[in-house]
Short mmCIF file of C-alpha atoms and ligand atoms in Angstrom, two decimals:
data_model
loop_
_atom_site.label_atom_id
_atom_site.label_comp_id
_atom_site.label_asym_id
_atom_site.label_seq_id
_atom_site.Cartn_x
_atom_site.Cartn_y
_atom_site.Cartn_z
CA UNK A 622 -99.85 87.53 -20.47
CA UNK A 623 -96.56 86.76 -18.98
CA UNK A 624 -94.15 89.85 -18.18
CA UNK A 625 -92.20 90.81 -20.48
CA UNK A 626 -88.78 89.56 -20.67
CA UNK A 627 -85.90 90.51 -22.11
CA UNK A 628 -82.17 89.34 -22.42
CA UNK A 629 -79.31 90.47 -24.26
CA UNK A 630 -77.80 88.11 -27.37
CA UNK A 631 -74.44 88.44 -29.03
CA UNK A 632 -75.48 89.15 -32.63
CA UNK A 633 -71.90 87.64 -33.66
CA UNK A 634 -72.01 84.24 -31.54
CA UNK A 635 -75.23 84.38 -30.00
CA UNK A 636 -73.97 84.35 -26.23
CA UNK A 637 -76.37 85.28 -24.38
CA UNK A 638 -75.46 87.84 -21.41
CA UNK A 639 -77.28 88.97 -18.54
CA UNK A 640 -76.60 92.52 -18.99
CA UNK A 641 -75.60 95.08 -21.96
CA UNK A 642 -72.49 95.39 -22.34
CA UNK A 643 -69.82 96.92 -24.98
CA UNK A 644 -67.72 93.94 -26.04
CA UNK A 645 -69.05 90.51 -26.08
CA UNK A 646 -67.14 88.26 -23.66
CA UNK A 647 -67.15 84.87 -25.79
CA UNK A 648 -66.05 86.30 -29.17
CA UNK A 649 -64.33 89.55 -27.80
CA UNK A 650 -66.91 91.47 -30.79
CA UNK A 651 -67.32 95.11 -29.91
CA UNK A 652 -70.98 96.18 -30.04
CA UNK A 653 -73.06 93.09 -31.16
CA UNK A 654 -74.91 93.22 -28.17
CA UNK A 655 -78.45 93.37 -28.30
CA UNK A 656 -81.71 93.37 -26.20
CA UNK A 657 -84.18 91.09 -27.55
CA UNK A 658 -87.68 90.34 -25.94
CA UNK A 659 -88.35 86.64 -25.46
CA UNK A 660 -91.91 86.51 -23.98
CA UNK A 661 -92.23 82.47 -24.74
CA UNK A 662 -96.55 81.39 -24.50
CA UNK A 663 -97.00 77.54 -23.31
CA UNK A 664 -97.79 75.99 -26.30
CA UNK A 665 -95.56 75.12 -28.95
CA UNK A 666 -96.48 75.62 -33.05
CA UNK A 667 -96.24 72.54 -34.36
CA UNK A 668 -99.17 70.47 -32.34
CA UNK A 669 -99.63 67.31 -33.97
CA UNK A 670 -97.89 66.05 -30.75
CA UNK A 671 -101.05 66.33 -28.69
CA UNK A 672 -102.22 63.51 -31.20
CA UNK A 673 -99.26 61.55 -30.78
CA UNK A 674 -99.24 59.13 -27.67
CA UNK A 675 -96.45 60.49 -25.40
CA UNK A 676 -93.79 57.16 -25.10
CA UNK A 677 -91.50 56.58 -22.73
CA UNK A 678 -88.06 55.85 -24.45
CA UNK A 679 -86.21 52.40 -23.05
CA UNK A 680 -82.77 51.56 -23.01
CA UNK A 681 -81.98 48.58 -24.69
CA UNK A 682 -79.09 46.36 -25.33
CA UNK A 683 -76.89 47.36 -28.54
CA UNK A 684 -77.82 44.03 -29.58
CA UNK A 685 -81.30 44.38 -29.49
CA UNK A 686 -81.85 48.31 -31.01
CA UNK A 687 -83.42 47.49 -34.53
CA UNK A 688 -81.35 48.88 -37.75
CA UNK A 689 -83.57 50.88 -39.94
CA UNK A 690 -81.87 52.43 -42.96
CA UNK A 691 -82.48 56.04 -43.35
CA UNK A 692 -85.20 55.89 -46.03
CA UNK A 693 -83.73 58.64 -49.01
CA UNK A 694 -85.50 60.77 -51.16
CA UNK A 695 -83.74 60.79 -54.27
CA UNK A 696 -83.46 64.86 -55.45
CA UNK A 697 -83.01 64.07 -59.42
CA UNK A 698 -79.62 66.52 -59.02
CA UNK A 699 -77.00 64.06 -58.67
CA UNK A 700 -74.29 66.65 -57.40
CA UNK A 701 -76.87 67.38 -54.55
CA UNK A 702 -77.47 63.65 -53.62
CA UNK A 703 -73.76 62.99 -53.69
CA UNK A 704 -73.61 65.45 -51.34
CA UNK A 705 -76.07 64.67 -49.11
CA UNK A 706 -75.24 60.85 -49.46
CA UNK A 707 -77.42 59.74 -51.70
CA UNK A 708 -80.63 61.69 -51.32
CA UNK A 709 -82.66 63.82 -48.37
CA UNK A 710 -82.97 61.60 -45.15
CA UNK A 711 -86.92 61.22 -44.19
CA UNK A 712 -86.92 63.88 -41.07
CA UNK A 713 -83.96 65.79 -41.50
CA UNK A 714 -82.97 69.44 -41.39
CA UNK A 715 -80.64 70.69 -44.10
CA UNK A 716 -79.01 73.72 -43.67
CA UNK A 717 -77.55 75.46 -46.73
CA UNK A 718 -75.41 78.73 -46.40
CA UNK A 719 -73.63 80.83 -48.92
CA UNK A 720 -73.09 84.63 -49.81
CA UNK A 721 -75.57 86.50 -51.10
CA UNK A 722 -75.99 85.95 -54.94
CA UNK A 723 -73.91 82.65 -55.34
CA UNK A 724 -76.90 80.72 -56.37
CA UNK A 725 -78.48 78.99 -53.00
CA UNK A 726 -82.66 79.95 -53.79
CA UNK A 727 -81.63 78.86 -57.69
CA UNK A 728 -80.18 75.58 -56.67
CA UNK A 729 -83.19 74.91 -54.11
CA UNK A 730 -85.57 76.04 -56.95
CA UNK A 731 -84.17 73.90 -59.19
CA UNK A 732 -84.18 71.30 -56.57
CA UNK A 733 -88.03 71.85 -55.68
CA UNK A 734 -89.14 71.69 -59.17
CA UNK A 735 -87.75 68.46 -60.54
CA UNK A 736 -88.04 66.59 -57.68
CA UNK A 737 -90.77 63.69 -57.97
CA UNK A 738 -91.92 64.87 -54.61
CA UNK A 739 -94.83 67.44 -53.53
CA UNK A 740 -92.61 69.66 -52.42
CA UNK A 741 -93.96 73.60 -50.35
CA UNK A 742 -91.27 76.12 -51.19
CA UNK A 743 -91.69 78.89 -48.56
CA UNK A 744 -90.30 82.44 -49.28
CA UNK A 745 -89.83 85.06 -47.31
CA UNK A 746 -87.27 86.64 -49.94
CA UNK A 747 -89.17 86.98 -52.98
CA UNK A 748 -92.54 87.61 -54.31
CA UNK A 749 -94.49 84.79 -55.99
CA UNK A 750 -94.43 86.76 -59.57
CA UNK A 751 -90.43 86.67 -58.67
CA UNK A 752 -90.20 83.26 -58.24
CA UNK A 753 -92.19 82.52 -61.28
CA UNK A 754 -89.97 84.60 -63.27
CA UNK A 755 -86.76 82.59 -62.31
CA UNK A 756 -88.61 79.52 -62.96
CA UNK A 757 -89.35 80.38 -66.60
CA UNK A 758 -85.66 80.87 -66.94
CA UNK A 759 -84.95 77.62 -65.20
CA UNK A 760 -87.67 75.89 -67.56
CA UNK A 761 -88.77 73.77 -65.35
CA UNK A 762 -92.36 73.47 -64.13
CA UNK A 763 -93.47 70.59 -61.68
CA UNK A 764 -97.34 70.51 -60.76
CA UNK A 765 -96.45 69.34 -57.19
CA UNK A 766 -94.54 72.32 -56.54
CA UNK A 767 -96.35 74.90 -54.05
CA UNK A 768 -94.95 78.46 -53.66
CA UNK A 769 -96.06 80.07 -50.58
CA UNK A 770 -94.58 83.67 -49.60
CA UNK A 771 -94.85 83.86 -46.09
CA UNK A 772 -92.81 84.53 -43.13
CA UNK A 773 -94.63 83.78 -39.92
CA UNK A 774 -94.07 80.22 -38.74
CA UNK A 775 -97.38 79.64 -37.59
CA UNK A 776 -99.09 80.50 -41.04
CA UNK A 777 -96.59 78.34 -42.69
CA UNK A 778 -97.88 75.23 -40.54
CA UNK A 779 -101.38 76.55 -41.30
CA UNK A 780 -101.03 75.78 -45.21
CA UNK A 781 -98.48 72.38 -44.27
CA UNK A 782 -101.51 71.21 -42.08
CA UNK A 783 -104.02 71.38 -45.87
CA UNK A 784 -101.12 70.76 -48.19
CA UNK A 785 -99.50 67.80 -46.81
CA UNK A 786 -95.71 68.08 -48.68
CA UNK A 787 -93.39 65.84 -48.74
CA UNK A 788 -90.57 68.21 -49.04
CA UNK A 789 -90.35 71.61 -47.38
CA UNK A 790 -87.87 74.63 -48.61
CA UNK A 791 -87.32 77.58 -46.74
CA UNK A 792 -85.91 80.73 -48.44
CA UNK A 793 -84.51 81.95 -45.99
CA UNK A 794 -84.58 81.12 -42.16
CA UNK A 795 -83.45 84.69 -40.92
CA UNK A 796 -86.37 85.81 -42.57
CA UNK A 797 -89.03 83.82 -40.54
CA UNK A 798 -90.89 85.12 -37.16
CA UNK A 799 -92.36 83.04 -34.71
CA UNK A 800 -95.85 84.92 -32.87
CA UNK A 801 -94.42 83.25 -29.94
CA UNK A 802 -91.44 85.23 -29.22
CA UNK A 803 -91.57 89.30 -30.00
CA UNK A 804 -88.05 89.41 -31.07
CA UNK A 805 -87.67 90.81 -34.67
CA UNK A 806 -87.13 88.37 -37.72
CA UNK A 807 -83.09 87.81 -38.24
CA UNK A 808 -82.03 87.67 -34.28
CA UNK A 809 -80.44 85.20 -32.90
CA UNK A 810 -83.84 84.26 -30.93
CA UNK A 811 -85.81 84.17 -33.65
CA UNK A 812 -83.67 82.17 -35.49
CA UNK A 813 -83.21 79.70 -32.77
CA UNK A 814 -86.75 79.38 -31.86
CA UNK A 815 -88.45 79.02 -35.94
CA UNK A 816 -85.29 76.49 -36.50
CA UNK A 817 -86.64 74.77 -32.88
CA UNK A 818 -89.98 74.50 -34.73
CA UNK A 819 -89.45 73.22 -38.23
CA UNK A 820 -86.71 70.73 -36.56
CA UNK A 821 -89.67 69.38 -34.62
CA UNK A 822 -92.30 69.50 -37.30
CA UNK A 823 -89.33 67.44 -39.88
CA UNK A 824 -88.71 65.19 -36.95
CA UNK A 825 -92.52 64.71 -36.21
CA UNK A 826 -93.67 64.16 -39.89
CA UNK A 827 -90.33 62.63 -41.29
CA UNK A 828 -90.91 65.25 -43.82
CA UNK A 829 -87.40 66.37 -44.81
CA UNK A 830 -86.25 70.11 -44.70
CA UNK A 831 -84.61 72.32 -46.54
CA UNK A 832 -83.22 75.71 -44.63
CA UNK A 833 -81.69 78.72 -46.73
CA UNK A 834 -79.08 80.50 -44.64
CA UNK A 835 -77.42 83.77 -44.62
CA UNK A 836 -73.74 84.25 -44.16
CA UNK A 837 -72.19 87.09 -41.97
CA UNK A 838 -69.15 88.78 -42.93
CA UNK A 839 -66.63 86.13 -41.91
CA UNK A 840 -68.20 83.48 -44.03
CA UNK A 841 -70.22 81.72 -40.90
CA UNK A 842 -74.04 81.20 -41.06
CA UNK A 843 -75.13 84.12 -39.49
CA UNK A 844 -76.95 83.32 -36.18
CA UNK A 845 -76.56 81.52 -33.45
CA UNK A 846 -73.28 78.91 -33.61
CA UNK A 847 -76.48 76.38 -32.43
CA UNK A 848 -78.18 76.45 -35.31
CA UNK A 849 -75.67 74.77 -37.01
CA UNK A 850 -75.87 71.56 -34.21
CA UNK A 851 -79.52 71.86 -33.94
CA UNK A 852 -79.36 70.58 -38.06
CA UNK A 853 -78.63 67.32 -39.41
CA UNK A 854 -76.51 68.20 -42.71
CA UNK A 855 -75.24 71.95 -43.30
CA UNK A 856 -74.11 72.43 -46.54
CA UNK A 857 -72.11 75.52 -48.07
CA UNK A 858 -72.83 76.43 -51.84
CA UNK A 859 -69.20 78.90 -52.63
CA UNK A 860 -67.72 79.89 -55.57
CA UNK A 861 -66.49 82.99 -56.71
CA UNK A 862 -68.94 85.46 -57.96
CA UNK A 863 -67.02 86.81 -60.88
CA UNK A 864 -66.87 83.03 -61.88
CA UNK A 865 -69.15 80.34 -63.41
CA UNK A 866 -68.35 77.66 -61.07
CA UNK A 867 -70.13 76.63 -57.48
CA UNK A 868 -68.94 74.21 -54.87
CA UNK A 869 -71.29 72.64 -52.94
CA UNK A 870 -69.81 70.81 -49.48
CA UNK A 871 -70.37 69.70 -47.08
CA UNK A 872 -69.45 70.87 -43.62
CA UNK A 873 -71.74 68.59 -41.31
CA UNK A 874 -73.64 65.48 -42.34
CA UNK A 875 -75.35 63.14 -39.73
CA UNK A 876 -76.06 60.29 -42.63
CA UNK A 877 -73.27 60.45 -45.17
CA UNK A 878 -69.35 61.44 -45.41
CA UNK A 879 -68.57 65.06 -45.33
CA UNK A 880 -65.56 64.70 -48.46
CA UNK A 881 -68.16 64.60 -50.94
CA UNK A 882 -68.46 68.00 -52.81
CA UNK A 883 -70.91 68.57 -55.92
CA UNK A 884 -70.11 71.18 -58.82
CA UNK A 885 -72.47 73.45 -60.47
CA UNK A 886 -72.02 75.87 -63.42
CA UNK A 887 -74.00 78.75 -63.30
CA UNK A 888 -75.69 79.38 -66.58
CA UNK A 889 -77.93 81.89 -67.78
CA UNK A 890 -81.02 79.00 -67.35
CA UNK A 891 -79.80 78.05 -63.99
CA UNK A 892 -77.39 75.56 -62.37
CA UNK A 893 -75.62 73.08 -64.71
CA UNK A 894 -74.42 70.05 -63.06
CA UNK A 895 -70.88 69.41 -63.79
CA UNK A 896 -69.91 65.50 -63.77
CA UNK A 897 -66.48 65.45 -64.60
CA UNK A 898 -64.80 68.87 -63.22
CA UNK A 899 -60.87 68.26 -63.90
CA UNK A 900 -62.22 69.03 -67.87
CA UNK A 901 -63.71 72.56 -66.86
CA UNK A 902 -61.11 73.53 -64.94
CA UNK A 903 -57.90 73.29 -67.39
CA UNK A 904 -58.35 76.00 -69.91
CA UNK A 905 -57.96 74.85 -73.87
CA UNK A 906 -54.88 76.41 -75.08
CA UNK A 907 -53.74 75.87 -78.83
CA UNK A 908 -49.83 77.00 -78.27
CA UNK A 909 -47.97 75.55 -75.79
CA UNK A 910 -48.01 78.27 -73.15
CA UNK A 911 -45.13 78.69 -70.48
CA UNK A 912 -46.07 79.30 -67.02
CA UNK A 913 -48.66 76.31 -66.59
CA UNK A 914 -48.76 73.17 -65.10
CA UNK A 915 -51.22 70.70 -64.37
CA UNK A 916 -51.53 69.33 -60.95
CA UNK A 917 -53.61 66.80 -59.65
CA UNK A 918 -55.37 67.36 -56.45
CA UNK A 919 -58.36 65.70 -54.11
CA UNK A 920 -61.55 67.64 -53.31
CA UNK A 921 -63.13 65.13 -50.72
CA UNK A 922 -62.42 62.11 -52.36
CA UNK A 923 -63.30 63.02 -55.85
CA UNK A 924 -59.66 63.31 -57.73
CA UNK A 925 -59.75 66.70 -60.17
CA UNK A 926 -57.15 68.04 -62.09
CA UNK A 927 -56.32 71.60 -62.28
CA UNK A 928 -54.57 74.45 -63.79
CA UNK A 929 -51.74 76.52 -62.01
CA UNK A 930 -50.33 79.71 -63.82
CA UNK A 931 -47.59 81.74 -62.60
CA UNK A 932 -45.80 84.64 -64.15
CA UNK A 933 -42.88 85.03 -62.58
CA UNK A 934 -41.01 88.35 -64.09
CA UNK A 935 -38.56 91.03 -62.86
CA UNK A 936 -39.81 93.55 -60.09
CA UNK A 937 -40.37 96.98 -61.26
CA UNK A 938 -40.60 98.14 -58.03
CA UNK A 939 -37.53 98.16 -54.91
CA UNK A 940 -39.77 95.45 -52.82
CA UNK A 941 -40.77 92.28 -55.20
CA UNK A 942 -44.59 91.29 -55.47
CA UNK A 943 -45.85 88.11 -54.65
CA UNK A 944 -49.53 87.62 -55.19
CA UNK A 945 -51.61 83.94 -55.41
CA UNK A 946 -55.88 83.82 -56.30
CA UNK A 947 -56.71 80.51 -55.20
CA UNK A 948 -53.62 79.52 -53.07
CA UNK A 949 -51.95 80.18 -49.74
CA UNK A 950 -49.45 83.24 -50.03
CA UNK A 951 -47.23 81.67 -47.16
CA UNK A 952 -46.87 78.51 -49.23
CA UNK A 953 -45.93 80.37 -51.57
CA UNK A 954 -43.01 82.16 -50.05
CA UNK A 955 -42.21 79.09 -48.96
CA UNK A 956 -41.82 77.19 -51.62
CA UNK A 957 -39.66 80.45 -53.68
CA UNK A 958 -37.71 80.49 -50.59
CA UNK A 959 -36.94 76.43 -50.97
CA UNK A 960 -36.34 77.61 -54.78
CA UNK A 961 -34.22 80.19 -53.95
CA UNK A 962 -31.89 77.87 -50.87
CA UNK A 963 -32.05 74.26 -52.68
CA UNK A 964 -31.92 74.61 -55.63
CA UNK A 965 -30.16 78.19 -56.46
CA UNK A 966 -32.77 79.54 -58.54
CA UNK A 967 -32.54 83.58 -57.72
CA UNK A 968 -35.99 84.84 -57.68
CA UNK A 969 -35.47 86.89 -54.79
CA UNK A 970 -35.53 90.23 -57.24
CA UNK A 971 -39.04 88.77 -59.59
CA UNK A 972 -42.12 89.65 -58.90
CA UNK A 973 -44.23 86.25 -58.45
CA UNK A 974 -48.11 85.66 -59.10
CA UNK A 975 -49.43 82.65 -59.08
CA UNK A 976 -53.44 81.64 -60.50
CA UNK A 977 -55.39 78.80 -60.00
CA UNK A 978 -58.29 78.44 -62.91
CA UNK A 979 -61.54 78.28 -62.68
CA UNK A 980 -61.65 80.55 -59.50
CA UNK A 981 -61.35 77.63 -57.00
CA UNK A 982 -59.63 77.29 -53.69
CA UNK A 983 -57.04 74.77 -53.25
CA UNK A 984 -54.97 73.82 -49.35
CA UNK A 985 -53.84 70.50 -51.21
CA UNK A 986 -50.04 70.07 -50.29
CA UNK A 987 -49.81 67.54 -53.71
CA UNK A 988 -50.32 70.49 -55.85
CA UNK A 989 -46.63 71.86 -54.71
CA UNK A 990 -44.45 70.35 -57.00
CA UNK A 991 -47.01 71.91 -59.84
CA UNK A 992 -46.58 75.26 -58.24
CA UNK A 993 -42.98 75.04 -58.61
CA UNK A 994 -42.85 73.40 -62.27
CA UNK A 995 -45.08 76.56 -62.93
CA UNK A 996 -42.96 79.16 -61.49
CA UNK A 997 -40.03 77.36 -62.92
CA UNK A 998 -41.76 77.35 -66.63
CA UNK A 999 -42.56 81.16 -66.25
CA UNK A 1000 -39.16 81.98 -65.15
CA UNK A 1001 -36.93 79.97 -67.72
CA UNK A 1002 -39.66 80.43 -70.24
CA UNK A 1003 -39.80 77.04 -71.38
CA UNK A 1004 -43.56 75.28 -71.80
CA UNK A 1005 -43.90 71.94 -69.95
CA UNK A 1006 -45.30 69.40 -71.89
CA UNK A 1007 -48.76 69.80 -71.63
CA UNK A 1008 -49.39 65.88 -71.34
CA UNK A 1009 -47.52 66.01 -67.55
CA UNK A 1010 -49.13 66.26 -65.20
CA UNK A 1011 -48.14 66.36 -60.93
CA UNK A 1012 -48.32 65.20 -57.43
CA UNK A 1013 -46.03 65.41 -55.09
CA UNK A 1014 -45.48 67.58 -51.82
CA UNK A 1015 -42.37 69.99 -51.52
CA UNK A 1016 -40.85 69.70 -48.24
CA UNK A 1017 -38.46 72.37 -46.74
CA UNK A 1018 -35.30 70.79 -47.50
CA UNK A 1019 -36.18 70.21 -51.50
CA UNK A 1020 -36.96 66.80 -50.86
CA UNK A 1021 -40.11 66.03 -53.18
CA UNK A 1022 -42.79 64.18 -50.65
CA UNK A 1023 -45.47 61.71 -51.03
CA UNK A 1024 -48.74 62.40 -50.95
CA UNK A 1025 -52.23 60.02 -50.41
CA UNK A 1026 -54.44 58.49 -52.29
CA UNK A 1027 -52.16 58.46 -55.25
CA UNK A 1028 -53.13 55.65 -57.00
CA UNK A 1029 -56.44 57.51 -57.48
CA UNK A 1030 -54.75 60.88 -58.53
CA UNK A 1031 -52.92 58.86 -61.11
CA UNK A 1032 -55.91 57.05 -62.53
CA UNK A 1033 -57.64 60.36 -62.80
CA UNK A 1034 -54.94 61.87 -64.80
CA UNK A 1035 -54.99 58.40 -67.10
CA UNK A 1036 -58.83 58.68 -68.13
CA UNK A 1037 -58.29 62.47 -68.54
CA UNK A 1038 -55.29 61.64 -71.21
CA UNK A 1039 -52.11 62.61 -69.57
CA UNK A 1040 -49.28 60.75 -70.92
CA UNK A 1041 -47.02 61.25 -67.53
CA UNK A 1042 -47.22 61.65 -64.21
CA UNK A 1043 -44.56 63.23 -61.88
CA UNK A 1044 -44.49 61.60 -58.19
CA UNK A 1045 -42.59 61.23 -55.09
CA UNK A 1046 -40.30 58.22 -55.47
CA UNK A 1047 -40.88 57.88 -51.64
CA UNK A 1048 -45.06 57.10 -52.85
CA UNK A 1049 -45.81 53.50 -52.55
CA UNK A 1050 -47.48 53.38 -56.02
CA UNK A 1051 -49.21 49.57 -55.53
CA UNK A 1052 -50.78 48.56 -58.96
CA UNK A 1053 -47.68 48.34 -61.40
CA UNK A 1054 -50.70 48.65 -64.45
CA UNK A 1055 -50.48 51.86 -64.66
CA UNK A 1056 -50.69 52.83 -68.66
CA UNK A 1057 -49.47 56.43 -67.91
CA UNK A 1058 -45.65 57.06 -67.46
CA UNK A 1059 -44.15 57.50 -64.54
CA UNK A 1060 -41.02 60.14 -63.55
CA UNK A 1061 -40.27 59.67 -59.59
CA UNK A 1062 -38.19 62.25 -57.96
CA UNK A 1063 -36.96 62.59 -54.62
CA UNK A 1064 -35.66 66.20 -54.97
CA UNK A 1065 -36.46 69.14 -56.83
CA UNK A 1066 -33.65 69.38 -58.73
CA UNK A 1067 -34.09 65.78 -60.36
CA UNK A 1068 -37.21 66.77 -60.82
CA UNK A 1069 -35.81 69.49 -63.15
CA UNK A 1070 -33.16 67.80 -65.14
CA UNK A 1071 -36.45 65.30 -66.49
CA UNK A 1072 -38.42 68.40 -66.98
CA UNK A 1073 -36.14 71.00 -68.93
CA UNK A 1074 -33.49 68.50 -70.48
P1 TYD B 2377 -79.74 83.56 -56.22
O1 TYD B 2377 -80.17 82.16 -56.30
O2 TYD B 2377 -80.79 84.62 -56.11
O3 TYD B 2377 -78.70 83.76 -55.05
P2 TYD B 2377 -78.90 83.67 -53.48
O4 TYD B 2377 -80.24 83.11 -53.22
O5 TYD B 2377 -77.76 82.80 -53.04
O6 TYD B 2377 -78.74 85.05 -52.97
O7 TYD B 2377 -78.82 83.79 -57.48
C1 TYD B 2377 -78.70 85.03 -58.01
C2 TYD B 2377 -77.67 85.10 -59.11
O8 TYD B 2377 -77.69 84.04 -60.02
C3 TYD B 2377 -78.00 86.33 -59.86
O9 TYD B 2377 -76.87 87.17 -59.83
C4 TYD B 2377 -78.35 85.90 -61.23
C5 TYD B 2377 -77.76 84.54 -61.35
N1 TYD B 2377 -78.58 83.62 -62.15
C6 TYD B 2377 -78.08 83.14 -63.34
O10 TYD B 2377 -76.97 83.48 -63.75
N2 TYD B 2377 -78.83 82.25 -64.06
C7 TYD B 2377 -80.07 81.85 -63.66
O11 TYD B 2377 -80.73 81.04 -64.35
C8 TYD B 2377 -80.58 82.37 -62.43
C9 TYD B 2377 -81.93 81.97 -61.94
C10 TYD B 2377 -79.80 83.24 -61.71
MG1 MG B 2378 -81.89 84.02 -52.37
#
């Protein structure tokens, strides 16, 4: 046997450094520096290659390379395959990531057991009797899906090698070991090296792959920052965990857009697949509520309407509050301050907190003018209408902005009900058959005079 060898990894960004040292040079970290022993053998784990005819690759002409379309396995969860753009891709790696408890070995479960496929679903995590358990509350039950608990890579391709899937699930990639490499399961060796070996067993089979993920504190996949290029589609399943609701996105896909996003309700039998999201997210209200406005916003490309609250009243304390779940705090001082400068409304002395519903995060500029008919609402105490709906940017000087893709916000807020919608006059709005009614401002305080009159 080789000597034993040893280098020193970055457990934050998986550097790699010749010596120990205190703070990690690439991601200035202090103390995520450790020694891990790589003692790499010859051979690889995944050997079918030595069956396999070694080619020599050509170049060729753009002309002449042949178009084959990624052949798709359909999942049978339709927020999944939007996702992924339209099914699993033959030979790929999918990596999916999210904090501990929001759902990501419940989804995959799901996933494995009403997919049409013979699908291996390795854990490291759980113990069989576990897994069974969540599947009886999932009621679900596929005959062509294998549970293996296991953790070393080379027993894993042991039972592939008999069993033959057609889909593979790992629960959880930091959990897996490699014999070849003496590091401990979870390092950022480990991790590169059992990734290294499923990539080439997907690649080699065209068996696709599905990879579970830890995050580390700052919401990254923990491990090395090469993981994450090493895989064809990495996915992140987020939500809050006091709510219902998951988002699924995606942050990397090598065969499909990266705008789609999927939405998943979290029941007490598992993940419900939400179709039409703008319903869940605006709460049912019988009395017409002040402090509330509906805005109309773009996750990827999907249009969804949403709820903003504010309560906007006088400070009890010297130094005012301003507090926002779901929305940037500097927008939000921003857009009191443009309040407060353009259009003389003196909140300088309230206290300010804004909400969106259904515990989802929203950087969409178009919700603005919402934010402000919410604030506005709370502070006057005066209900909007709840058939109006918004979208329009607030720029610095008052001046209400346009925003994209609004003919698709506006037909969103149509099939949803909404009798009006509130836009930029400065929006080219092309199709003139719009059913819905149409205010357009071009500053907030016209905006106002429509709203409150
Ligand atoms: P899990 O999939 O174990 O999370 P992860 O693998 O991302 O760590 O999900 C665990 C949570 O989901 C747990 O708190 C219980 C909840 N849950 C339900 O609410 N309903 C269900 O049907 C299942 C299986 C789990
Ligand atoms: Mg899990």
């Amino acid at each position: 046997m080789a000597k034993t060898k040893t280098t020193f990894f970055c457990q934050n960004c998986g550097t790699q450094h010749a010596k120990w040292v205190g703070q990690c040079g690439a991601c200035k970290e202090w103390n995520t520096i450790v020694e891990e022993i790589i003692q790499k053998e010859e051979k690889r784990v995944w050997k079918q290659s030595t069956t396999a005819k070694q080619t020599v690759n050509k170049p060729l002409k753009i002309a002449e390379i042949q178009l084959n379309p990624e052949e798709r396995v359909v999942t049978n969860n339709n927020e999944l395959d939007t996702v992924l753009g339209g099914g699993l891709v033959k030979g790929s790696v999918t990596l999916l990531g999210g904090e501990p408890g929001i759902g990501k070995s419940t989804l995959l479960l799901q996933v494995a057991l009403n997919i049409n496929q013979k699908v291996l679903y390795v854990s490291g995590e759980e113990s069989q009797s576990q897994i069974k358990m969540r599947a009886e509350r999932l009621n679900a039950n596929n005959s062509n899906c294998l549970i293996l608990t296991e953790t070393s890579t080379q027993q894993i391709f042991k039972n592939i090698e008999t069993i033959a899937p057609e889909v593979l699930v790992i629960d959880s990639i930091q959990t897996l070991h490699t014999n070849n490499i003496e590091a401990s399961p979870g390092t950022i060796s480990q991790i590169r090296e059992t990734s290294a070996e499923l990539i080439k067993f997907a690649k080699e089979t065209a068996t696709p792959v599905l990879l579970i993920g830890h995050i580390n504190k700052e919401g990254n996949i923990a491990g090395p920052k090469i993981l994450e290029h090493m895989v064809d589609v990495v996915l992140q399943f987020e939500g809050d965990r006091n709510h219902t609701y998951r988002i699924l996105r995606s942050q990397k896909n090598r065969f499909g857009s990266t705008s789609e996003l999927g939405i998943y309700e979290m029941l007490s039998n598992g993940l419900r697949e939400i179709s039409n999201p703008s319903e869940i997210l605006i709460s049912k209200k019988d009395a017409d509520l002040s402090g509330t406005a509906i805005a109309s916003t773009l996750e990827g490309i999907r249009p969804l309407m949403i709820e903003i609250q504010a309560l906007v009243s006088t400070a009890v304390y010297g130094t005012p509050q301003r507090s926002t779940t779901g929305y940037n705090l500097k927008r939000l001082n921003m857009i009191l301050a443009v309040l407060e400068k353009r259009a003389g409304f003196k909140l300088g002395a309230k206290d300010v907190f804004l909400n969106i519903t259904g515990g989802i995060n929203v950087d969409d500029p178009a919700i603005d003018l919402a934010v402000v008919a919410a604030i506005l609402s709370s502070n006057q105490d005066v209900a909007i209408n709840p058939n109006v709906c918004f979208g329009a940017e607030v720029g610095l000087a008052g001046e209400i902005r346009p925003v994209s893709k609004i003919d698709q916000r506006i037909l969103e807020a149509e099939k949803l009900g909404y009798k009006t919608f509130v836009a930029s006059k400065y929006n080219k709005i092309s199709s003139k058959n719009h059913t819905i009614k149409l205010i357009l401002v071009g500053k907030i305080e016209e905006a106002f005079a429509t709203l409150f009159a």
